[in-house]
Coordinates of C-alpha atoms and ligand atoms in Angstrom, one line a residue:
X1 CA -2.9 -16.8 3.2
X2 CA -0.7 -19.7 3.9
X3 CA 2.7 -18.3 3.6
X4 CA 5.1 -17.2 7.0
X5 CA 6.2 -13.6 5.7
X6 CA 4.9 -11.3 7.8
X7 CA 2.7 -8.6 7.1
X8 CA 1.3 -5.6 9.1
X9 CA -1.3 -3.5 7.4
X10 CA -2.4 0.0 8.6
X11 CA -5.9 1.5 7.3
X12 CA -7.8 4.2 8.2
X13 CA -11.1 3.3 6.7
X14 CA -13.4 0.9 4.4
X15 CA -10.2 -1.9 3.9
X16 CA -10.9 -3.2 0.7
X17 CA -7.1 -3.6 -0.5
X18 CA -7.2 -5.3 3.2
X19 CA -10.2 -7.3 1.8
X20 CA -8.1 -8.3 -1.5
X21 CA -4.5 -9.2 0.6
X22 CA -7.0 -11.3 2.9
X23 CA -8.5 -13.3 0.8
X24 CA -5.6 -14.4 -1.5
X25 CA -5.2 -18.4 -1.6
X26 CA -2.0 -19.7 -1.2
X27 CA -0.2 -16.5 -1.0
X28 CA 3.4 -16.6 0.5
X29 CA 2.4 -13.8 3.4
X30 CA 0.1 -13.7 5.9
X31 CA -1.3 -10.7 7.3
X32 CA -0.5 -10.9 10.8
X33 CA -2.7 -7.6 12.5
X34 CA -4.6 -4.5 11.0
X35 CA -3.9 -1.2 12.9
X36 CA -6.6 1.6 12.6
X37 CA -6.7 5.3 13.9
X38 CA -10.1 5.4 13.6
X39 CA -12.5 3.3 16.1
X40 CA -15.3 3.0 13.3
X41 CA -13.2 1.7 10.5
X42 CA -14.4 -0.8 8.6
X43 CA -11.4 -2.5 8.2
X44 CA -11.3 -3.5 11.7
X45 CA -14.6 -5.5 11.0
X46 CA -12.6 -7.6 8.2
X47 CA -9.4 -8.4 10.1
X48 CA -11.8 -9.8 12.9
X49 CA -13.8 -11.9 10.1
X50 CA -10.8 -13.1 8.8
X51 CA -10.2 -13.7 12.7
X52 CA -6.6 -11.6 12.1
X53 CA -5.1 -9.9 15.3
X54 CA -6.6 -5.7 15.4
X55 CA -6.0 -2.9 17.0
X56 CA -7.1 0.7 16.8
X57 CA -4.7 3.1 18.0
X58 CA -7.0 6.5 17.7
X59 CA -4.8 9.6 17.1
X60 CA -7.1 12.1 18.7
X61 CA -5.8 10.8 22.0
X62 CA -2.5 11.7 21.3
X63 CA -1.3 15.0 21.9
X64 CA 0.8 15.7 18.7
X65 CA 1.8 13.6 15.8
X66 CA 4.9 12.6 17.6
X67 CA 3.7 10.9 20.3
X68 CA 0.6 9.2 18.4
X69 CA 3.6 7.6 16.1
X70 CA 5.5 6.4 19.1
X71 CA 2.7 4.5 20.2
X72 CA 2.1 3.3 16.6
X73 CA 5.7 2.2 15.9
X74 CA 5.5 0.5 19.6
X75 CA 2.1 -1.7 18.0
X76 CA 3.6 -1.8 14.8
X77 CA 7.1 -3.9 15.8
X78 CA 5.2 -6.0 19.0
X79 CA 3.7 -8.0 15.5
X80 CA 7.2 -8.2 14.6
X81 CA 6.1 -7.3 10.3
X82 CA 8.5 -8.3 7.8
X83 CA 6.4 -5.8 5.9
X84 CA 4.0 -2.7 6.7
X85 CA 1.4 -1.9 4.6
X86 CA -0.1 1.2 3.9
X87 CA -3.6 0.9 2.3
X88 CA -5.9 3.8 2.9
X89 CA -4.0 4.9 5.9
X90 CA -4.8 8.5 5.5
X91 CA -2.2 10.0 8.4
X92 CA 1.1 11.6 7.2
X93 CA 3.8 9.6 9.2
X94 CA 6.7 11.1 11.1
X95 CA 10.2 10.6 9.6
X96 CA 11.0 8.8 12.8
X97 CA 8.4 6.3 12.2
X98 CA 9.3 5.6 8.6
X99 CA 13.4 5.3 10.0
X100 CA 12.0 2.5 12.3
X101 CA 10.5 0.8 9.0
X102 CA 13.3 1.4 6.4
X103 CA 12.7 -0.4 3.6
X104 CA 10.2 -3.1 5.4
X105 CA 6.9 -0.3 4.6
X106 CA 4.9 0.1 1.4
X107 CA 2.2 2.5 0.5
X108 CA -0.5 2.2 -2.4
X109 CA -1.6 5.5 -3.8
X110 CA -4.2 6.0 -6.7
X111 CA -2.2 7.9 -9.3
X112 CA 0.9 7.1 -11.5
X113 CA 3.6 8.6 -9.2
X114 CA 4.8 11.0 -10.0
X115 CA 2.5 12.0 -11.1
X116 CA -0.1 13.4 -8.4
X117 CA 1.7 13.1 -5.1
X118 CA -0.8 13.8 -2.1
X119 CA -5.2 13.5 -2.3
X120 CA -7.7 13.6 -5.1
X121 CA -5.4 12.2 -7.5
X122 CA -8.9 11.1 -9.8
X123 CA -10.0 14.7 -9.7
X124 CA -6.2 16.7 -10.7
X125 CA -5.9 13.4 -13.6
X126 CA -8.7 14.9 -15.0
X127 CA -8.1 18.6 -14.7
X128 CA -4.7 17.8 -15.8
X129 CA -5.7 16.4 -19.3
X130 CA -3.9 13.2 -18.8
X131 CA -4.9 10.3 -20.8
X132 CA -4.2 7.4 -18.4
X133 CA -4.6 7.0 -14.9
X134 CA -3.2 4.2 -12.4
X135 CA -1.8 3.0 -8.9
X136 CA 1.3 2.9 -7.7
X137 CA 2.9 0.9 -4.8
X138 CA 6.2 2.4 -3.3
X139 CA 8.2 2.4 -0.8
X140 CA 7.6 4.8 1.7
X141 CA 10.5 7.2 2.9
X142 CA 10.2 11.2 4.2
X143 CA 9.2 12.8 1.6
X144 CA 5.3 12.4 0.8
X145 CA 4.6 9.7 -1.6
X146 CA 7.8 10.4 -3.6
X147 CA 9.9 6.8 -2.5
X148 CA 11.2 4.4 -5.5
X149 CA 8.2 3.0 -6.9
X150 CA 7.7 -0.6 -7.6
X151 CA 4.8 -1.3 -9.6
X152 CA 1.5 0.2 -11.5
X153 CA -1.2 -0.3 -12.8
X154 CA -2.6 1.5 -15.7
X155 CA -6.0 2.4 -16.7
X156 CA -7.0 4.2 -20.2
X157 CA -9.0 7.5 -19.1
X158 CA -12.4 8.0 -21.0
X159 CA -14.4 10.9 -22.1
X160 CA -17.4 10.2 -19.9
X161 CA -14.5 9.7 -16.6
X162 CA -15.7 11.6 -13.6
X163 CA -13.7 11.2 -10.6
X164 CA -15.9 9.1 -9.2
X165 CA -16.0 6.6 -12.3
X166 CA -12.5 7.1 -12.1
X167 CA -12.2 5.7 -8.5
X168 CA -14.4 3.1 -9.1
X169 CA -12.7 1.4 -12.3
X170 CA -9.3 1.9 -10.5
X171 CA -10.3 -0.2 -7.0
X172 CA -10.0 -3.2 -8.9
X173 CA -6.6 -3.2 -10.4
X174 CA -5.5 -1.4 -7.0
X175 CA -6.9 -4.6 -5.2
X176 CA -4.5 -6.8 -7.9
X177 CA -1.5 -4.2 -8.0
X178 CA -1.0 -4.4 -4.4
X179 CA -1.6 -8.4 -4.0
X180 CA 0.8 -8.8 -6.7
X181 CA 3.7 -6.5 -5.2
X182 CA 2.7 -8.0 -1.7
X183 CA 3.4 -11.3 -3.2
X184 CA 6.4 -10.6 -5.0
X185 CA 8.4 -9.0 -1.8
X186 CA 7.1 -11.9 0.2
X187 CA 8.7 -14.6 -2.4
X188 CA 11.8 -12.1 -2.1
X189 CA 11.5 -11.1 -5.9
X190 CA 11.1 -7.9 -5.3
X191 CA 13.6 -6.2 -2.2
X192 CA 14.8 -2.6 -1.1
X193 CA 18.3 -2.2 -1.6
X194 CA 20.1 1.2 -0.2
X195 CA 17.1 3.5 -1.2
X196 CA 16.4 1.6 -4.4
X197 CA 13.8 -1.0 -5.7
X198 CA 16.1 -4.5 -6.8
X199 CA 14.2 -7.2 -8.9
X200 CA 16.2 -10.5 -8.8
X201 CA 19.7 -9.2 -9.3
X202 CA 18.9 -5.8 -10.9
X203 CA 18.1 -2.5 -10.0
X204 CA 14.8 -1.1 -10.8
X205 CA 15.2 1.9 -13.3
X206 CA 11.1 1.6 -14.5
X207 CA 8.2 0.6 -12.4
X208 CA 7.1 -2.7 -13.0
X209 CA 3.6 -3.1 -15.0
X210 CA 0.8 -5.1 -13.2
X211 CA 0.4 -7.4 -15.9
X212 CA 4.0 -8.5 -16.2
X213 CA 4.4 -8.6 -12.7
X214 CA 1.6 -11.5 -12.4
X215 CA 3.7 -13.5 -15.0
X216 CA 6.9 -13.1 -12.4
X217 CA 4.9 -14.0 -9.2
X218 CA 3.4 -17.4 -11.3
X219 CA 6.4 -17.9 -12.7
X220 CA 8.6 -17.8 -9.7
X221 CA 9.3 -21.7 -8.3
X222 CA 8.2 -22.7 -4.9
Ligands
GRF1 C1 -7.6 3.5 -2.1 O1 -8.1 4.1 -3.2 C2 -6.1 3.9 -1.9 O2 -5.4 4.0 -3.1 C3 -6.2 5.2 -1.2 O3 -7.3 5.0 -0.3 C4 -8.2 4.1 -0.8 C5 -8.3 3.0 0.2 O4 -9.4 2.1 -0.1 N1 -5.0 5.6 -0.6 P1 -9.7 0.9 0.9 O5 -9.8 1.5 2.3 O6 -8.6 -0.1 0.8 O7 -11.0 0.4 0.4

């Protein structure tokens, strides 16, 4: 991580997409603190092996949800983030919190949005029938994992697939999906525009694939 775009990421548990953003050569960000509500995360162990600034901000000593965000938001802007980064941050943030972050925050979530909003997205794929499963990285606004998406990944679903298979062939392409978009935002590729995902000089009407995506983020100069 060599770049000077600043990024803030906020996980609740093992931190592997932490793991992938960290260990990126020559990317354009650099992760600039990890946040944690939980005191046993193991993402707090990376961000002090990669020697990156940590906190845990434990929301069982807050009294509501309110005042645990207030004390988030408060952590969250004293690193001064060009972009926040939710990656396995399992807490439902208020709609004052995401106001503070318009357009500066990002959240990964296993499925193709929209398909699957909310947890076990591996489990309802299945039960669902679906064929393929995926990532997505959007743009978080108030409602629940329903702002513009900006990229996926895609991954065939086969007949032996379990949800736990499914996780575990998914983790990989998450780790490249959200590296990729991370990149692209921080070499101003990709931006939020009123409510909307713009890519260069147009507006995003598809998601962009993981694969092409790459090509843009080697492609780009500088
Ligand atoms: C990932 O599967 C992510 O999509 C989901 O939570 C998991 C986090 O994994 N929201 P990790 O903590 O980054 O290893």
């Amino acid at each position: 991580m060599t770049g000077d775009y600043r990024v803030v990421v906020l996980a609740s548990g093992r931190g592997s997409n932490l793991g992938a953003l960290l260990q990126k050569p020559d990317a354009r960000y650099r992760v600039v603190g990890v946040v944690c509500n939980r005191p046993d995360a193991a993402a707090l162990t990376r961000a002090r092996e990669h020697a990156v600034a940590s906190q845990c901000i434990d929301h069982r000593d807050y009294a509501d949800r309110e005042a645990f965000d207030a004390a988030l938001a408060q952590c969250v802007a004293s690193l001064r983030p060009d972009l926040v980064v939710l990656a396995g941050f399992m807490r439902i943030l208020t709609p004052t919190f995401i106001q503070a972050f318009a357009g500066r925050l990002i959240n990964l979530h296993p499925s193709l949005l929209p398909r699957h909003r909310g947890l076990e997205t591996h489990r309802r794929a299945l039960e669902a029938g679906d064929t393929e499963h995926g990532a997505s990285v959007h743009f978080v606004t108030a409602d629940l994992d329903a702002g513009p998406v900006i990229m996926q990944a895609h991954l065939p679903i086969e007949p032996h697939d379990d949800a736990a298979s499914l996780a575990q062939r998914l983790l990989p392409l998450e780790h490249q999906l959200l590296v990729a978009c991370v990149e692209l935002l921080a070499r101003g590729s990709v931006e939020w525009h009123n409510g909307q995902v713009l890519v260069g000089e147009k507006l995003l009407t598809v998601p962009l694939r993981l694969e092409i995506a790459e090509g843009i983020a080697c492609d780009s100069p500088g």
